[in-house]
CSV table of N, CA, C and O in Angstrom, one decimal:
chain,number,residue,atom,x,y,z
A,1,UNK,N,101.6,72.2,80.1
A,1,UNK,CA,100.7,71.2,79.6
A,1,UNK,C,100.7,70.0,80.7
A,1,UNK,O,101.7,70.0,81.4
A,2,UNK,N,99.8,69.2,80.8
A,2,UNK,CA,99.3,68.3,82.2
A,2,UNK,C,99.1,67.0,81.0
A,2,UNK,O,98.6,67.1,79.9
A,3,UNK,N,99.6,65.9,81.6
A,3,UNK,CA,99.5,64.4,81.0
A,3,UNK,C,98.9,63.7,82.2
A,3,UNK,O,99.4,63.8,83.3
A,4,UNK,N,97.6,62.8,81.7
A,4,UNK,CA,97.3,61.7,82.7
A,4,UNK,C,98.4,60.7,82.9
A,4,UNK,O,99.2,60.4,82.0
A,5,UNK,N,98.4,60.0,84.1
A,5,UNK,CA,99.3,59.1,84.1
A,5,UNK,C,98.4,57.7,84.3
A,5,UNK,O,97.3,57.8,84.9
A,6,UNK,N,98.8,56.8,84.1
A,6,UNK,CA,98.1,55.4,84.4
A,6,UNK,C,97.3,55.3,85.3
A,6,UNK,O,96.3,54.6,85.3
A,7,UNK,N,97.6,56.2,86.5
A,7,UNK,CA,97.0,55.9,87.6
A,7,UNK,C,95.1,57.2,87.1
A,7,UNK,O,94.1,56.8,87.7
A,8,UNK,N,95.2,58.1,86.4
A,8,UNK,CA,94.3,58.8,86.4
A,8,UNK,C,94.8,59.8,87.0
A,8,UNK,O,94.0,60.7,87.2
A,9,UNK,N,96.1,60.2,87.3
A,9,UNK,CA,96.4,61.9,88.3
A,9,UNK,C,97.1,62.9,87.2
A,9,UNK,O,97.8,62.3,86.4
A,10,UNK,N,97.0,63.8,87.2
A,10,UNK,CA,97.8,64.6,86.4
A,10,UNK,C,98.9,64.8,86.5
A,10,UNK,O,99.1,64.4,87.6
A,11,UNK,N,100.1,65.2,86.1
A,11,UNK,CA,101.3,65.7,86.6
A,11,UNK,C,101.7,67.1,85.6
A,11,UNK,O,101.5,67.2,84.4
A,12,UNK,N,102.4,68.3,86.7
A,12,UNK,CA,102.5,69.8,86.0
A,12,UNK,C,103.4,69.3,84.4
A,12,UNK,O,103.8,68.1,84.3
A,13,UNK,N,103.5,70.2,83.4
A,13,UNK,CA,104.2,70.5,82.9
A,13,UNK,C,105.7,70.6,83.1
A,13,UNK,O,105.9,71.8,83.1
A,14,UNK,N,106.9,70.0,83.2
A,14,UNK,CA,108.3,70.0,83.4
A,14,UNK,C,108.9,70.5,82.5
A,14,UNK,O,110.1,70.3,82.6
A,15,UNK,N,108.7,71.2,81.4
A,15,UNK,CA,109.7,71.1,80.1
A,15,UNK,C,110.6,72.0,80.8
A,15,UNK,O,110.4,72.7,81.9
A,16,UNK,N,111.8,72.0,79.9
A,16,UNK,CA,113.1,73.4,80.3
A,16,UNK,C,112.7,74.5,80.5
A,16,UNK,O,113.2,75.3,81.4
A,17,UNK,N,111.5,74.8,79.5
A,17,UNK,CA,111.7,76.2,78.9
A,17,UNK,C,110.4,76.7,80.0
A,17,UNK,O,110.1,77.9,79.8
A,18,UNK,N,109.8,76.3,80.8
A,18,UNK,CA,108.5,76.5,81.1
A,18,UNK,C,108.7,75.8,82.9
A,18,UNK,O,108.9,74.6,83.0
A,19,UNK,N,108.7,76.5,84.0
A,19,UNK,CA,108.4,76.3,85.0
A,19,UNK,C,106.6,75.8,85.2
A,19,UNK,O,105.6,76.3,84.7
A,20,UNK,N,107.0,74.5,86.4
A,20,UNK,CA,105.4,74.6,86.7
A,20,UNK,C,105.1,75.5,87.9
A,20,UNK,O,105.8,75.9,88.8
A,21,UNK,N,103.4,75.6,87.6
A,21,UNK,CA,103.1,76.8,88.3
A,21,UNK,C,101.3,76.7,88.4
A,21,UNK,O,100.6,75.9,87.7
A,22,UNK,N,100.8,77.6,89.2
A,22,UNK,CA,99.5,77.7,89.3
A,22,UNK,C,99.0,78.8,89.3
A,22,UNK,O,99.3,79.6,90.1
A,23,UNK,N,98.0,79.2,88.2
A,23,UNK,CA,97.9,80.8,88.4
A,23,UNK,C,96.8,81.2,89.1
A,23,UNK,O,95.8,80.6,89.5
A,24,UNK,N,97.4,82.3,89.1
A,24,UNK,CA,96.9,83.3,90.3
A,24,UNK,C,95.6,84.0,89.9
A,24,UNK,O,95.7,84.2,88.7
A,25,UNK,N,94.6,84.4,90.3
A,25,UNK,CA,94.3,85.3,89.9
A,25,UNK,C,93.8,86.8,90.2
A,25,UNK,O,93.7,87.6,89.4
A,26,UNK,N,93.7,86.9,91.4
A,26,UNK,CA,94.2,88.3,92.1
A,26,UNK,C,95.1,88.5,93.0
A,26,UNK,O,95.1,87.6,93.8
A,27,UNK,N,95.9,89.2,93.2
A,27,UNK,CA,96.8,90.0,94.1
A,27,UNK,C,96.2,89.5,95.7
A,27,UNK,O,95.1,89.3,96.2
A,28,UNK,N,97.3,89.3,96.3
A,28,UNK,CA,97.4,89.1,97.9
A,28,UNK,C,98.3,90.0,98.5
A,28,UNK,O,99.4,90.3,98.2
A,29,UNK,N,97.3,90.7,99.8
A,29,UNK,CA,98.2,91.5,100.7
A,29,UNK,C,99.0,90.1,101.5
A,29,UNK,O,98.7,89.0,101.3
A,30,UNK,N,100.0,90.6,102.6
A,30,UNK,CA,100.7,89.5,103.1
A,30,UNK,C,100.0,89.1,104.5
A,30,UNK,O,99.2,90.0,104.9
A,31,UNK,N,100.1,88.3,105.1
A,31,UNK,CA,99.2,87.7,106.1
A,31,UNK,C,99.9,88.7,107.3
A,31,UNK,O,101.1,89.0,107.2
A,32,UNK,N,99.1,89.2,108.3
A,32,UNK,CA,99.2,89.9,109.3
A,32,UNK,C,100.3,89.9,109.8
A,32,UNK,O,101.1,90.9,109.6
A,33,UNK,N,100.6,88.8,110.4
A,33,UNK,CA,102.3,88.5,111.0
A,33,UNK,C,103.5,88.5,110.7
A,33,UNK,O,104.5,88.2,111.3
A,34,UNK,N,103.3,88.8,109.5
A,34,UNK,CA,104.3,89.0,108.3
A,34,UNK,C,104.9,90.5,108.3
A,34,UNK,O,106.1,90.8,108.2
A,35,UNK,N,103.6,91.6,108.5
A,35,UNK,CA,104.3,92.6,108.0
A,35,UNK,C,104.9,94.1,109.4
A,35,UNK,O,104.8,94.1,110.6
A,36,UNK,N,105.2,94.7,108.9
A,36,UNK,CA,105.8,95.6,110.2
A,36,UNK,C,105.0,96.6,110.6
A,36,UNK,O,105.6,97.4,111.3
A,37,UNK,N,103.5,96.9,110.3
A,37,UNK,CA,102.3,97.2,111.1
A,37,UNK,C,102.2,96.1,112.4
A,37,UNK,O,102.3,96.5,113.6
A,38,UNK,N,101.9,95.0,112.2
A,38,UNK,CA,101.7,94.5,113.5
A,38,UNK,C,103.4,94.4,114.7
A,38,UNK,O,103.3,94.3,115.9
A,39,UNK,N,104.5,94.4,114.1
A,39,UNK,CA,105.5,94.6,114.8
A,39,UNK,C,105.6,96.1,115.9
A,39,UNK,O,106.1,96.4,117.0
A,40,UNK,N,105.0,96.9,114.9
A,40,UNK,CA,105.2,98.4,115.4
A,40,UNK,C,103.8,98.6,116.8
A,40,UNK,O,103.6,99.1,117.8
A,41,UNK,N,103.4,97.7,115.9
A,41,UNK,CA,101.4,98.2,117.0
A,41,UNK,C,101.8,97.1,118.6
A,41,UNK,O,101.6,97.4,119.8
A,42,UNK,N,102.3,96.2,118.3
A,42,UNK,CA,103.0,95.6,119.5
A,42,UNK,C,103.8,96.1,120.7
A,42,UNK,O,103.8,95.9,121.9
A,43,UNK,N,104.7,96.9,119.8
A,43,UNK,CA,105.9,97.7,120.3
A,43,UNK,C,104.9,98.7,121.6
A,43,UNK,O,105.0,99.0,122.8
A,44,UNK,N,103.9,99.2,120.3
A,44,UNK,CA,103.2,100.8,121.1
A,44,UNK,C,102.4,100.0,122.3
A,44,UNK,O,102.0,100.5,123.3
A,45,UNK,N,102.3,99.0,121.9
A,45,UNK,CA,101.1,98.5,123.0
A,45,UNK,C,102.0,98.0,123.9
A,45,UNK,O,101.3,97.8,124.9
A,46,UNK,N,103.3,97.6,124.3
A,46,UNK,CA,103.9,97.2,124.9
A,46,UNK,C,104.7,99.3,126.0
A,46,UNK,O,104.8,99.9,127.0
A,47,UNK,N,104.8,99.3,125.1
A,47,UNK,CA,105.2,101.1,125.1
A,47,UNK,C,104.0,101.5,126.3
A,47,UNK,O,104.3,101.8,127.4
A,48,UNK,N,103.1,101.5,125.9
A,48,UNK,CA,102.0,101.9,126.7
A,48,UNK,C,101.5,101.4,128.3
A,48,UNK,O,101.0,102.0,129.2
A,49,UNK,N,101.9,99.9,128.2
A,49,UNK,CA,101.8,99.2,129.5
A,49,UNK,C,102.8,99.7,130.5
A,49,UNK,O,102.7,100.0,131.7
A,50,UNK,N,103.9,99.8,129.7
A,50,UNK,CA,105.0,100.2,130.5
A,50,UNK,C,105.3,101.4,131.2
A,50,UNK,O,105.7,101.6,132.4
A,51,UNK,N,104.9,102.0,130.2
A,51,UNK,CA,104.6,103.9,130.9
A,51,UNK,C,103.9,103.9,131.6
A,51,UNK,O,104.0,104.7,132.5
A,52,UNK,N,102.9,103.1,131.6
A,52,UNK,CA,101.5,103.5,132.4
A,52,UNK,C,102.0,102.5,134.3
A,52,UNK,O,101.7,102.8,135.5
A,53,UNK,N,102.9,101.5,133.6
A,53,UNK,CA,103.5,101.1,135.1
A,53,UNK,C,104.2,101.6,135.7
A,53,UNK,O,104.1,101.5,136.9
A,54,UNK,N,105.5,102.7,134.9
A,54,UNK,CA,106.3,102.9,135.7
A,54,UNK,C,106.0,104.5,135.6
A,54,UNK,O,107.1,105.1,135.5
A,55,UNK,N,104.8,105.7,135.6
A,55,UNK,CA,104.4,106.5,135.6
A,55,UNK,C,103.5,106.7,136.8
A,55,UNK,O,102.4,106.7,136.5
A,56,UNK,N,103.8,106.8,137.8
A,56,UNK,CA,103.0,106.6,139.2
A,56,UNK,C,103.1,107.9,139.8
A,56,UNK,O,103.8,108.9,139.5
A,57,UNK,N,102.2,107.9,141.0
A,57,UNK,CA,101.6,109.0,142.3
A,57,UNK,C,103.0,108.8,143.1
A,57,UNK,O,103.1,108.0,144.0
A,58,UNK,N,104.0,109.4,142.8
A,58,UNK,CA,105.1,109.5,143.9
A,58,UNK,C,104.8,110.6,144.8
A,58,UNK,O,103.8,111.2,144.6
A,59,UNK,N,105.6,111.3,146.1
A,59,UNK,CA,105.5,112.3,146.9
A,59,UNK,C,103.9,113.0,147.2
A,59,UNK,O,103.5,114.1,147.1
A,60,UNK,N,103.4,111.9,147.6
A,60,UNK,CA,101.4,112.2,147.4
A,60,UNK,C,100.9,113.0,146.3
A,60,UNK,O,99.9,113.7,146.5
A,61,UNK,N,101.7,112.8,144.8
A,61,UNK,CA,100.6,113.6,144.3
A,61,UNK,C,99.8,112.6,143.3
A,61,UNK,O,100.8,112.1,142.8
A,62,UNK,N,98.5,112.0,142.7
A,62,UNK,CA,98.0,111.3,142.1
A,62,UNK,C,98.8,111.0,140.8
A,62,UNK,O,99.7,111.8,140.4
A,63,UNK,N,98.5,110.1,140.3
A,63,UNK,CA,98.4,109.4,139.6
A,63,UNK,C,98.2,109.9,138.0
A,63,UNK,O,97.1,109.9,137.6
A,64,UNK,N,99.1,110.3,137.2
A,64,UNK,CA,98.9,110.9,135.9
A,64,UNK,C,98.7,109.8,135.0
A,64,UNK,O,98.4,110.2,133.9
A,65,UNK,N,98.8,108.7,135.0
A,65,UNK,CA,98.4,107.6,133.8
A,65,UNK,C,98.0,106.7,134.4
A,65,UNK,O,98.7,105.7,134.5
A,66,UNK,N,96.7,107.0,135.0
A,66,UNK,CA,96.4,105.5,135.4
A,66,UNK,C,96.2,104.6,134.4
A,66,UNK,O,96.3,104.8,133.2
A,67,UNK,N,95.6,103.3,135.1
A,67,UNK,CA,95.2,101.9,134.5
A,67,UNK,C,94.2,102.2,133.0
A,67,UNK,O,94.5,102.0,131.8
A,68,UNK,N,93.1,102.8,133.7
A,68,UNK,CA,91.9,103.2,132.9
A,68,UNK,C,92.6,103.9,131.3
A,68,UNK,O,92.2,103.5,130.2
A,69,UNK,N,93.5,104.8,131.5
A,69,UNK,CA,93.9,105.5,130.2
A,69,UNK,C,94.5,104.9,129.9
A,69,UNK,O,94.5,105.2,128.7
A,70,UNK,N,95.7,103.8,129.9
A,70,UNK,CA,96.2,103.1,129.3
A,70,UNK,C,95.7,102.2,128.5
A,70,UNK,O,96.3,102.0,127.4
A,71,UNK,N,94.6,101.5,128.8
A,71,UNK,CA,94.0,100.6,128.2
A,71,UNK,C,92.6,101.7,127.3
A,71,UNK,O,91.5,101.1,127.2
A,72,UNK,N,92.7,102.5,126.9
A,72,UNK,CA,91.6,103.5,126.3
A,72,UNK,C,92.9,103.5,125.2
A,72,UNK,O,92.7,103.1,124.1
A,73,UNK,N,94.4,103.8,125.5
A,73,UNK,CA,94.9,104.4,124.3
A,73,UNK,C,95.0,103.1,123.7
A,73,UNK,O,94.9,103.1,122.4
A,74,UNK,N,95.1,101.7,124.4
A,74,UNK,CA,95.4,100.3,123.8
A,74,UNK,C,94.2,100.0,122.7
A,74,UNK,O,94.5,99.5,121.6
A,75,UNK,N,92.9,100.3,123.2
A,75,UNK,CA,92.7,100.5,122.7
A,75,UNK,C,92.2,101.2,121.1
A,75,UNK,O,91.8,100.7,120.1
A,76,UNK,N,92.4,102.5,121.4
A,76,UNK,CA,92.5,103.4,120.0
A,76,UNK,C,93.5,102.7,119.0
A,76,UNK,O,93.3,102.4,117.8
A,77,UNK,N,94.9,102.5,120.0
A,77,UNK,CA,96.1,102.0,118.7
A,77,UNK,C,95.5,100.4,117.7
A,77,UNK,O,96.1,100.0,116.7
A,78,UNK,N,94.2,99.8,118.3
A,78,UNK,CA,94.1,98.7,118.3
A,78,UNK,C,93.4,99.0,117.3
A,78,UNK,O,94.0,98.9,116.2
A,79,UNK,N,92.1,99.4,117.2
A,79,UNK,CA,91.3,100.2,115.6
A,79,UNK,C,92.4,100.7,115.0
A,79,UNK,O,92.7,100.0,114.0
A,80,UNK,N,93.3,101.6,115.1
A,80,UNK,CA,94.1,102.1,114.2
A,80,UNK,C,94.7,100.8,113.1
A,80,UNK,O,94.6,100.7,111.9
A,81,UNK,N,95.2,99.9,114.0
A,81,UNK,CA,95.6,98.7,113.7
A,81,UNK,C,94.9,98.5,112.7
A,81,UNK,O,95.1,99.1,111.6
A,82,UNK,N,93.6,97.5,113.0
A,82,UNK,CA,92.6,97.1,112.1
A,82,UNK,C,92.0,98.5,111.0
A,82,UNK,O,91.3,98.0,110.1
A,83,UNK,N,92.0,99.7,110.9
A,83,UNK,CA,92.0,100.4,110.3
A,83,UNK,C,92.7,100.1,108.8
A,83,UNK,O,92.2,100.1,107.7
A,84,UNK,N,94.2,99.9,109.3
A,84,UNK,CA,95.3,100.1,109.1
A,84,UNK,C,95.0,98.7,108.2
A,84,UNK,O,95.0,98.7,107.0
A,85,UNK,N,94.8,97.6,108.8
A,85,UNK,CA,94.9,95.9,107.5
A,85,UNK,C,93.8,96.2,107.2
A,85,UNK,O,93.7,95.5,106.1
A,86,UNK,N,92.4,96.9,107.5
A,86,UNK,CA,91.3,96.8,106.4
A,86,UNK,C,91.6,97.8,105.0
A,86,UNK,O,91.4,97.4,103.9
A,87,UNK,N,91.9,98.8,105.1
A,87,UNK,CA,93.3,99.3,104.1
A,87,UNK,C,93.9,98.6,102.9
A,87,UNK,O,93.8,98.8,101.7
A,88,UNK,N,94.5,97.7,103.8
A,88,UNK,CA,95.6,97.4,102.9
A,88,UNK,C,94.9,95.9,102.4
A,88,UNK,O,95.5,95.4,101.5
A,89,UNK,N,93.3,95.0,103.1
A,89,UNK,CA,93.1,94.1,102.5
A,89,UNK,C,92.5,94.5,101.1
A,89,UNK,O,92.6,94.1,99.9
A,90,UNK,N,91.6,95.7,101.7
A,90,UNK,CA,90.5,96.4,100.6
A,90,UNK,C,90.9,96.6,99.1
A,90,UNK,O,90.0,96.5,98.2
A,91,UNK,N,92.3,97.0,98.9
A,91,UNK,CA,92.7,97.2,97.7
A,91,UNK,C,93.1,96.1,97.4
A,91,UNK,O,92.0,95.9,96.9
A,92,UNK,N,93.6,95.3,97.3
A,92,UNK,CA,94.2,93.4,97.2
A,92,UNK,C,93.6,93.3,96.4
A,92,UNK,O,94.4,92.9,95.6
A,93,UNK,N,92.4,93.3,95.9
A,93,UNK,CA,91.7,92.5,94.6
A,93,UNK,C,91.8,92.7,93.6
A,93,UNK,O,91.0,92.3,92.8
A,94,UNK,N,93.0,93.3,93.2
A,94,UNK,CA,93.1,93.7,91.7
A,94,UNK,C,93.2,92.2,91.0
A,94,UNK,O,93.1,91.2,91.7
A,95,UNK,N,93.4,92.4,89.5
A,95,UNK,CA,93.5,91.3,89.0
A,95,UNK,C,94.7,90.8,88.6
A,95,UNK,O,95.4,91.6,88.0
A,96,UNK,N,95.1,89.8,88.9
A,96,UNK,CA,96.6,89.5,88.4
A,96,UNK,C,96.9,89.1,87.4
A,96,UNK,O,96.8,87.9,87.2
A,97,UNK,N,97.5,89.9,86.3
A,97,UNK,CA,98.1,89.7,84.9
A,97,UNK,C,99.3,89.6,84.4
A,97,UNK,O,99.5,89.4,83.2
A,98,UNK,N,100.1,89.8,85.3
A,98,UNK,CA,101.6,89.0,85.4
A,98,UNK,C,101.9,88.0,85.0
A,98,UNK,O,101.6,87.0,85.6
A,99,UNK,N,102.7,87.7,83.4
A,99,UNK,CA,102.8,86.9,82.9
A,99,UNK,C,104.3,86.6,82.9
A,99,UNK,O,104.7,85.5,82.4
């Protein structure tokens, strides 16, 4: 329950028995940087620069990963990515009834 105070502001409910609080009313996925999709998709994209640097044309024979395909797979992993949080934002709207 909320009481005005002199000034006109409200203040939450304090009693013992009753935490204050603000309700919710649907479900939240967790913010991007939070979860271990974007830790893993970093890794691979770090994984990938690296291979593609230290994968080279030694003893004259070309070049098996060049520049071009590294940044195609950076790419792909990168939709997967966003694939991957449009997923998990898409379902989030349930309704929250947790009492």
């Amino acid at each position: 329950m909320t009481t005005a105070n002199p000034t006109g502001t409200y203040a939450a409910d304090t009693t013992a028995d009753r935490a204050p609080h603000t309700r919710r009313l649907s479900t939240e996925t967790k913010a991007s940087f939070k979860t271990s999709e974007l830790v893993a998709y970093l890794v691979a994209v770090v994984g990938v620069l690296v291979a593609s640097q230290v994968v080279g044309g030694d003893d004259g024979h070309s070049d098996y990963f060049r520049a071009d395909r590294a940044w195609l797979y950076i790419v792909i992993l990168t939709v997967g990515y966003l694939v991957s949080r449009g997923l998990a934002k898409s379902g989030s709207r349930d309704p929250y009834d947790a009492k």
